[in-house]
Amino acid sequence: MTMKQAFLVAALVLAMAALSPAQAQDVSREAGYVDLSSIERSFASPPKVEVNVRGSLLRLVVEASRREDPGLADVLSRLKAVQVRSWDVEMSQRADIERHAETFTQRLSRGGWETVVRVREVGQNVGVFLRESGDLISGLTIVVVEDGEATFVNIVGDIDPSEVGMIGQRFNIDGLTGVPDGGRRR
Amino acid sequence: MTFDMKPDPKMESRIDAYLDGELSAAEREAFLAEARADAALGGELELARRLQATFRALPRPEAPPDLAPSVLDRARRASDRENRRPLARSRYLVSGLSAAAMIVIAILLVVPGRPPGIDATMYSDEDVAQALEDVQWALAFVSHMGERTGRIVRDEALVGRTIEPVRSALDGARPSTSDE
């Protein structure tokens, strides 16, 4: 074995170690993942709120929350991604946005997502969808179009909706309506 | 780039001796002069230098105390096996692979405060704090919508369309209590 082969073998070992975490972060291949870029194209402006927490950042969040909130850390440790997009919607845009949202939800249904709740009434259009893989829930998607706002949420991972809801109750939902200009961007 | 599939043990041992500092000053000068004149020797020497520099430049995080003895033991046993095989004649290959294995294992272990596989340098503490807030917000939204849709289902579907009609029907069926 020559020096060249020794160097290549050692480089291969290190490259495999480096590649493995990167491959594990390809959350777009998960069954519960939804590509929200398709709905982004329906809006003329960037979202006021954009959240993309996945991979290494999500694992850091898990560790950061572990001491203060072990229950939250436990829920988050089983997630693979959290995505949010939210836009302000003018009354004049409402009908168009609802059509795009309807197309989006129809695509979810064709893609194997199960409709859990669908509410269509004056002033609000809400859809809650779950994706199952075997006996486990691998994704949760919520679509809300209502007066003044359109929001899309996709959570990927091993989800227990009741657990997520229980944990979520502890946080201040007022932050939803009080998002500052520019929102949270990633 | 071509690969020399037949190892030259004499060349490799001379390169090893040079890199390990086993040559005298005069021997080093002679060896380097020969490497400059001989393209094959010069190429092998350059590769060996780069390999050595690569391993030396890798970070060396602290490993738990019980890790090193077991890894070194495995490396020695692997080295013994390699030395018995006719192809693995190079001490440099064995030490290089052993060093690579130890470094990879050490890197993959938990650096204090960080789980394996996380590149902690990618995100600042502010990034993580913001991401935590964002995730809490997202979960709060999910919970909020769950409550809202639950109320809608209760008020519209259950109370409005099921409970009230049943109540009305029961009220209508109740026998009259007035005296005739």
Short mmCIF file of C-alpha atoms in Angstrom, two decimals:
data_model
loop_
_atom_site.label_atom_id
_atom_site.label_comp_id
_atom_site.label_asym_id
_atom_site.label_seq_id
_atom_site.Cartn_x
_atom_site.Cartn_y
_atom_site.Cartn_z
CA MET A 1 0.00 0.00 0.00
CA THR A 2 1.47 3.36 -1.02
CA MET A 3 1.31 6.73 0.69
CA LYS A 4 -1.33 7.80 -1.83
CA GLN A 5 -3.60 4.93 -0.91
CA ALA A 6 -3.05 5.50 2.79
CA PHE A 7 -3.95 9.13 2.38
CA LEU A 8 -7.07 8.26 0.38
CA VAL A 9 -8.25 5.66 2.89
CA ALA A 10 -7.81 8.05 5.81
CA ALA A 11 -9.57 10.84 3.90
CA LEU A 12 -12.42 8.46 3.09
CA VAL A 13 -12.87 7.53 6.76
CA LEU A 14 -13.04 11.19 7.77
CA ALA A 15 -15.31 12.09 4.85
CA MET A 16 -17.77 9.34 5.80
CA ALA A 17 -17.90 10.64 9.35
CA ALA A 18 -18.47 14.17 8.09
CA LEU A 19 -21.10 13.14 5.56
CA SER A 20 -23.24 11.07 7.93
CA PRO A 21 -24.59 14.02 9.94
CA ALA A 22 -25.25 15.96 6.71
CA GLN A 23 -27.25 13.09 5.26
CA ALA A 24 -29.21 12.80 8.47
CA GLN A 25 -30.24 16.45 8.09
CA ASP A 26 -31.95 15.95 4.69
CA VAL A 27 -35.36 16.38 6.23
CA SER A 28 -36.92 17.06 2.83
CA ARG A 29 -37.02 13.30 2.28
CA GLU A 30 -39.17 12.72 5.35
CA ALA A 31 -42.77 11.67 4.72
CA GLY A 32 -44.07 14.38 7.03
CA TYR A 33 -42.17 17.18 5.29
CA VAL A 34 -44.01 19.74 3.15
CA ASP A 35 -42.18 22.04 0.81
CA LEU A 36 -43.65 25.44 1.65
CA SER A 37 -41.85 27.15 -1.23
CA SER A 38 -44.82 26.27 -3.46
CA ILE A 39 -47.14 28.43 -1.37
CA GLU A 40 -44.52 31.18 -1.13
CA ARG A 41 -44.78 31.65 -4.87
CA SER A 42 -48.47 32.51 -4.45
CA PHE A 43 -47.65 35.65 -2.53
CA ALA A 44 -46.22 38.81 -4.02
CA SER A 45 -44.11 39.59 -0.99
CA PRO A 46 -41.85 37.62 1.32
CA PRO A 47 -43.54 36.24 4.45
CA LYS A 48 -43.68 38.45 7.49
CA VAL A 49 -42.83 35.43 9.59
CA GLU A 50 -40.51 32.70 8.41
CA VAL A 51 -39.33 29.92 10.66
CA ASN A 52 -37.04 27.09 9.56
CA VAL A 53 -35.70 25.12 12.48
CA ARG A 54 -34.24 21.74 11.59
CA GLY A 55 -31.15 19.57 11.78
CA SER A 56 -28.32 20.89 13.89
CA LEU A 57 -30.18 24.02 14.93
CA LEU A 58 -33.15 21.99 16.16
CA ARG A 59 -30.88 19.72 18.15
CA LEU A 60 -29.22 22.75 19.71
CA VAL A 61 -32.67 24.05 20.62
CA VAL A 62 -33.45 20.71 22.27
CA GLU A 63 -30.30 20.94 24.35
CA ALA A 64 -30.94 24.60 25.18
CA SER A 65 -34.42 23.81 26.50
CA ARG A 66 -33.54 20.65 28.35
CA ARG A 67 -32.69 22.21 31.68
CA GLU A 68 -35.48 24.79 31.80
CA ASP A 69 -38.26 22.74 30.22
CA PRO A 70 -37.61 18.98 30.04
CA GLY A 71 -41.14 18.37 28.73
CA LEU A 72 -40.55 20.67 25.80
CA ALA A 73 -37.13 19.15 25.17
CA ASP A 74 -38.68 15.70 25.13
CA VAL A 75 -41.27 16.74 22.54
CA LEU A 76 -38.71 18.58 20.43
CA SER A 77 -36.23 15.72 20.55
CA ARG A 78 -38.62 13.67 18.46
CA LEU A 79 -39.10 16.36 15.85
CA LYS A 80 -37.06 16.79 12.71
CA ALA A 81 -38.19 20.17 11.47
CA VAL A 82 -40.47 23.08 12.31
CA GLN A 83 -41.49 25.37 9.46
CA VAL A 84 -43.76 28.40 9.55
CA ARG A 85 -44.73 30.96 6.93
CA SER A 86 -47.14 33.79 7.66
CA TRP A 87 -48.30 36.72 5.57
CA ASP A 88 -50.51 39.72 6.08
CA VAL A 89 -53.49 39.47 3.75
CA GLU A 90 -55.41 42.44 2.41
CA MET A 91 -59.15 42.02 1.96
CA SER A 92 -58.66 42.41 -1.78
CA GLN A 93 -56.27 39.45 -1.80
CA ARG A 94 -58.38 37.17 0.34
CA ALA A 95 -60.15 35.31 -2.46
CA ASP A 96 -56.92 34.66 -4.38
CA ILE A 97 -55.11 33.50 -1.29
CA GLU A 98 -57.94 31.14 -0.41
CA ARG A 99 -57.76 29.62 -3.87
CA HIS A 100 -54.02 29.07 -3.54
CA ALA A 101 -54.51 27.60 -0.09
CA GLU A 102 -57.18 25.26 -1.44
CA THR A 103 -54.81 24.09 -4.19
CA PHE A 104 -52.14 23.57 -1.58
CA THR A 105 -54.41 21.49 0.63
CA GLN A 106 -55.63 19.43 -2.30
CA ARG A 107 -52.02 18.62 -3.05
CA LEU A 108 -51.59 17.51 0.54
CA SER A 109 -54.57 15.17 0.25
CA ARG A 110 -53.24 13.66 -2.97
CA GLY A 111 -49.87 13.23 -1.24
CA GLY A 112 -51.30 10.99 1.47
CA TRP A 113 -52.10 13.60 4.11
CA GLU A 114 -55.25 12.95 6.11
CA THR A 115 -57.65 15.80 6.83
CA VAL A 116 -58.30 15.98 10.56
CA VAL A 117 -60.25 19.23 10.71
CA ARG A 118 -61.58 21.44 7.95
CA VAL A 119 -63.43 24.62 8.78
CA ARG A 120 -64.72 26.92 6.08
CA GLU A 121 -66.79 29.81 7.20
CA VAL A 122 -67.03 33.54 6.85
CA GLY A 123 -63.84 35.10 8.01
CA GLN A 124 -61.78 31.95 8.38
CA ASN A 125 -60.61 28.93 6.49
CA VAL A 126 -58.75 26.39 8.62
CA GLY A 127 -57.30 23.01 7.76
CA VAL A 128 -55.42 20.60 10.00
CA PHE A 129 -53.69 17.66 8.29
CA LEU A 130 -51.74 14.67 9.56
CA ARG A 131 -49.33 12.38 7.76
CA GLU A 132 -48.92 8.86 9.03
CA SER A 133 -46.10 6.41 8.43
CA GLY A 134 -47.17 3.02 9.64
CA ASP A 135 -48.58 3.52 13.11
CA LEU A 136 -46.75 6.76 13.74
CA ILE A 137 -47.65 10.32 12.88
CA SER A 138 -44.76 11.71 10.89
CA GLY A 139 -46.08 15.16 10.04
CA LEU A 140 -48.57 17.84 11.02
CA THR A 141 -49.60 20.67 8.74
CA ILE A 142 -51.91 23.54 9.57
CA VAL A 143 -53.29 26.01 7.02
CA VAL A 144 -55.10 29.09 8.25
CA VAL A 145 -56.48 31.84 6.07
CA GLU A 146 -58.47 34.43 7.92
CA ASP A 147 -59.18 38.13 7.89
CA GLY A 148 -55.84 39.84 7.74
CA GLU A 149 -53.51 36.85 7.86
CA ALA A 150 -52.52 33.58 6.20
CA THR A 151 -50.35 31.10 8.08
CA PHE A 152 -48.87 27.76 7.13
CA VAL A 153 -47.20 25.49 9.67
CA ASN A 154 -45.46 22.18 9.01
CA ILE A 155 -44.00 20.09 11.81
CA VAL A 156 -42.02 17.00 10.86
CA GLY A 157 -41.20 14.11 13.14
CA ASP A 158 -42.66 11.67 15.59
CA ILE A 159 -45.60 13.76 16.73
CA ASP A 160 -48.21 13.25 19.38
CA PRO A 161 -50.71 16.03 18.60
CA SER A 162 -52.14 16.04 22.12
CA GLU A 163 -48.67 16.39 23.57
CA VAL A 164 -47.78 19.18 21.18
CA GLY A 165 -51.02 20.96 22.05
CA MET A 166 -50.43 20.55 25.77
CA ILE A 167 -46.89 21.90 25.55
CA GLY A 168 -47.98 24.71 23.26
CA GLN A 169 -50.61 25.87 25.74
CA ARG A 170 -47.82 26.97 28.03
CA PHE A 171 -46.52 29.56 25.59
CA ASN A 172 -47.89 32.98 24.99
CA ILE A 173 -50.03 32.92 21.87
CA ASP A 174 -50.31 36.70 21.98
CA GLY A 175 -46.98 36.67 20.24
CA LEU A 176 -48.81 35.49 17.14
CA THR A 177 -50.64 38.76 16.69
CA GLY A 178 -47.83 40.87 18.02
CA VAL A 179 -45.21 39.85 15.47
CA PRO A 180 -42.97 42.86 14.88
CA ASP A 181 -42.37 44.23 11.40
CA GLY A 182 -39.92 41.96 9.66
CA GLY A 183 -40.93 39.06 11.83
CA ARG A 184 -38.57 36.25 12.52
CA ARG A 185 -36.51 35.41 9.55
CA ARG A 186 -34.06 32.60 8.91
CA MET B 1 -2.71 10.63 -11.24
CA THR B 2 -1.43 7.06 -11.16
CA PHE B 3 -1.15 4.72 -8.24
CA ASP B 4 1.84 2.60 -7.62
CA MET B 5 0.31 -0.72 -6.65
CA LYS B 6 3.64 -2.23 -5.63
CA PRO B 7 4.88 -0.72 -2.40
CA ASP B 8 8.53 0.12 -2.16
CA PRO B 9 9.36 -0.81 1.41
CA LYS B 10 12.79 0.76 1.29
CA MET B 11 11.39 4.10 0.12
CA GLU B 12 8.61 4.04 2.71
CA SER B 13 10.92 3.20 5.57
CA ARG B 14 13.27 6.03 4.56
CA ILE B 15 10.34 8.46 4.42
CA ASP B 16 9.13 7.24 7.80
CA ALA B 17 12.59 7.69 9.28
CA TYR B 18 12.80 11.21 7.86
CA LEU B 19 9.36 12.26 9.13
CA ASP B 20 9.96 10.65 12.52
CA GLY B 21 13.18 12.64 12.96
CA GLU B 22 15.36 9.54 13.08
CA LEU B 23 17.96 10.77 10.61
CA SER B 24 21.05 12.73 11.47
CA ALA B 25 21.51 16.20 10.00
CA ALA B 26 23.81 14.88 7.27
CA GLU B 27 21.45 12.02 6.45
CA ARG B 28 18.53 14.46 6.24
CA GLU B 29 20.39 16.69 3.79
CA ALA B 30 21.31 13.71 1.64
CA PHE B 31 17.77 12.39 1.71
CA LEU B 32 16.26 15.74 0.72
CA ALA B 33 18.76 16.14 -2.11
CA GLU B 34 17.80 12.71 -3.37
CA ALA B 35 14.09 13.57 -3.12
CA ARG B 36 14.65 16.70 -5.19
CA ALA B 37 16.39 14.68 -7.88
CA ASP B 38 14.03 11.69 -7.84
CA ALA B 39 10.45 12.57 -8.86
CA ALA B 40 8.96 9.36 -7.44
CA LEU B 41 10.64 9.77 -4.07
CA GLY B 42 9.80 13.48 -4.02
CA GLY B 43 6.13 12.77 -4.76
CA GLU B 44 5.81 10.13 -2.05
CA LEU B 45 7.56 12.39 0.46
CA GLU B 46 5.20 15.27 -0.33
CA LEU B 47 2.12 13.07 0.11
CA ALA B 48 3.42 11.75 3.40
CA ARG B 49 4.06 15.30 4.63
CA ARG B 50 0.51 16.36 3.68
CA LEU B 51 -0.95 13.34 5.43
CA GLN B 52 1.01 14.08 8.57
CA ALA B 53 0.04 17.78 8.48
CA THR B 54 -3.63 16.88 7.98
CA PHE B 55 -3.73 14.65 11.04
CA ARG B 56 -1.83 17.14 13.15
CA ALA B 57 -4.21 19.96 12.15
CA LEU B 58 -7.33 18.09 13.20
CA PRO B 59 -8.85 19.21 16.53
CA ARG B 60 -8.27 17.01 19.53
CA PRO B 61 -11.27 17.23 21.80
CA GLU B 62 -11.16 15.74 25.25
CA ALA B 63 -12.17 12.12 25.33
CA PRO B 64 -13.62 10.36 28.35
CA PRO B 65 -10.93 8.61 30.40
CA ASP B 66 -12.22 5.15 29.63
CA LEU B 67 -12.21 5.71 25.87
CA ALA B 68 -8.53 6.04 25.10
CA PRO B 69 -7.38 2.71 26.60
CA SER B 70 -10.00 0.69 24.72
CA VAL B 71 -9.41 2.49 21.43
CA LEU B 72 -5.65 2.17 21.72
CA ASP B 73 -6.03 -1.48 22.50
CA ARG B 74 -8.16 -1.95 19.40
CA ALA B 75 -5.67 0.03 17.36
CA ARG B 76 -2.77 -2.11 18.59
CA ARG B 77 -4.67 -5.29 17.79
CA ALA B 78 -5.55 -3.89 14.39
CA SER B 79 -1.93 -2.92 13.89
CA ASP B 80 -0.80 -6.43 14.78
CA ARG B 81 -3.25 -7.92 12.32
CA GLU B 82 -2.17 -5.51 9.61
CA ASN B 83 1.49 -6.25 10.17
CA ARG B 84 0.83 -9.94 9.62
CA ARG B 85 -0.75 -9.27 6.22
CA PRO B 86 1.59 -9.14 3.20
CA LEU B 87 -0.09 -6.03 1.67
CA ALA B 88 -0.01 -3.85 4.80
CA ARG B 89 3.73 -3.35 5.00
CA SER B 90 3.66 0.34 5.67
CA ARG B 91 3.90 1.48 9.27
CA TYR B 92 2.60 4.78 8.02
CA LEU B 93 -0.68 3.26 6.77
CA VAL B 94 -1.34 1.47 10.05
CA SER B 95 -0.52 4.50 12.17
CA GLY B 96 -2.44 6.76 9.79
CA LEU B 97 -5.60 4.64 9.88
CA SER B 98 -5.36 4.19 13.61
CA ALA B 99 -4.94 7.91 14.09
CA ALA B 100 -7.87 8.60 11.74
CA ALA B 101 -10.09 6.11 13.58
CA MET B 102 -9.25 7.65 16.96
CA ILE B 103 -9.81 11.18 15.74
CA VAL B 104 -13.15 10.29 14.11
CA ILE B 105 -14.33 8.50 17.25
CA ALA B 106 -13.23 11.42 19.41
CA ILE B 107 -14.96 13.94 17.16
CA LEU B 108 -18.18 11.93 17.11
CA LEU B 109 -18.33 11.71 20.90
CA VAL B 110 -20.11 14.33 22.94
CA VAL B 111 -18.10 17.50 23.16
CA PRO B 112 -19.13 18.86 26.56
CA GLY B 113 -22.58 20.41 26.18
CA ARG B 114 -23.13 19.33 22.57
CA PRO B 115 -24.60 16.03 21.35
CA PRO B 116 -22.68 14.08 18.70
CA GLY B 117 -22.93 15.25 15.12
CA ILE B 118 -23.83 18.87 15.90
CA ASP B 119 -21.61 21.55 14.50
CA ALA B 120 -21.90 23.96 17.42
CA THR B 121 -19.89 26.63 15.65
CA MET B 122 -22.55 27.12 12.96
CA TYR B 123 -24.99 28.88 15.28
CA SER B 124 -24.48 31.56 17.88
CA ASP B 125 -26.24 31.56 21.25
CA GLU B 126 -28.51 34.26 19.87
CA ASP B 127 -29.43 32.06 16.90
CA VAL B 128 -30.34 29.21 19.23
CA ALA B 129 -32.34 31.48 21.55
CA GLN B 130 -34.26 32.88 18.58
CA ALA B 131 -34.89 29.40 17.21
CA LEU B 132 -36.17 28.25 20.61
CA GLU B 133 -38.57 31.20 20.71
CA ASP B 134 -39.69 30.46 17.16
CA VAL B 135 -40.39 26.82 17.99
CA GLN B 136 -42.34 27.80 21.12
CA TRP B 137 -44.36 30.21 19.02
CA ALA B 138 -45.09 27.52 16.43
CA LEU B 139 -46.23 25.07 19.10
CA ALA B 140 -48.37 27.79 20.69
CA PHE B 141 -49.97 28.39 17.31
CA VAL B 142 -50.70 24.69 16.87
CA SER B 143 -52.26 24.55 20.33
CA HIS B 144 -54.24 27.73 19.71
CA MET B 145 -55.65 26.44 16.42
CA GLY B 146 -56.46 23.13 18.04
CA GLU B 147 -58.52 24.93 20.67
CA ARG B 148 -60.24 27.12 18.10
CA THR B 149 -61.16 24.28 15.79
CA GLY B 150 -62.28 22.24 18.78
CA ARG B 151 -64.60 25.05 19.87
CA ILE B 152 -65.94 25.37 16.32
CA VAL B 153 -66.63 21.66 16.09
CA ARG B 154 -68.26 21.72 19.52
CA ASP B 155 -70.34 24.83 18.98
CA GLU B 156 -71.34 24.26 15.37
CA ALA B 157 -71.40 20.54 14.85
CA LEU B 158 -72.12 19.19 18.30
CA VAL B 159 -74.16 21.82 20.10
CA GLY B 160 -75.84 23.49 17.16
CA ARG B 161 -76.61 20.48 15.06
CA THR B 162 -76.76 17.59 17.48
CA ILE B 163 -77.27 18.50 21.11
CA GLU B 164 -79.84 21.23 20.62
CA PRO B 165 -82.04 19.26 18.24
CA VAL B 166 -81.97 16.27 20.58
CA ARG B 167 -82.81 18.51 23.53
CA SER B 168 -85.69 20.05 21.62
CA ALA B 169 -87.00 16.64 20.66
CA LEU B 170 -86.83 15.45 24.28
CA ASP B 171 -88.60 18.58 25.49
CA GLY B 172 -91.35 17.98 22.97
CA ALA B 173 -91.77 14.38 24.04
CA ARG B 174 -92.01 15.16 27.76
CA PRO B 175 -95.56 14.44 29.03
CA SER B 176 -97.64 17.42 29.99
CA THR B 177 -97.76 18.08 33.76
CA SER B 178 -100.91 20.24 33.75
CA ASP B 179 -104.12 18.96 35.40
CA GLU B 180 -106.88 18.21 33.03
#
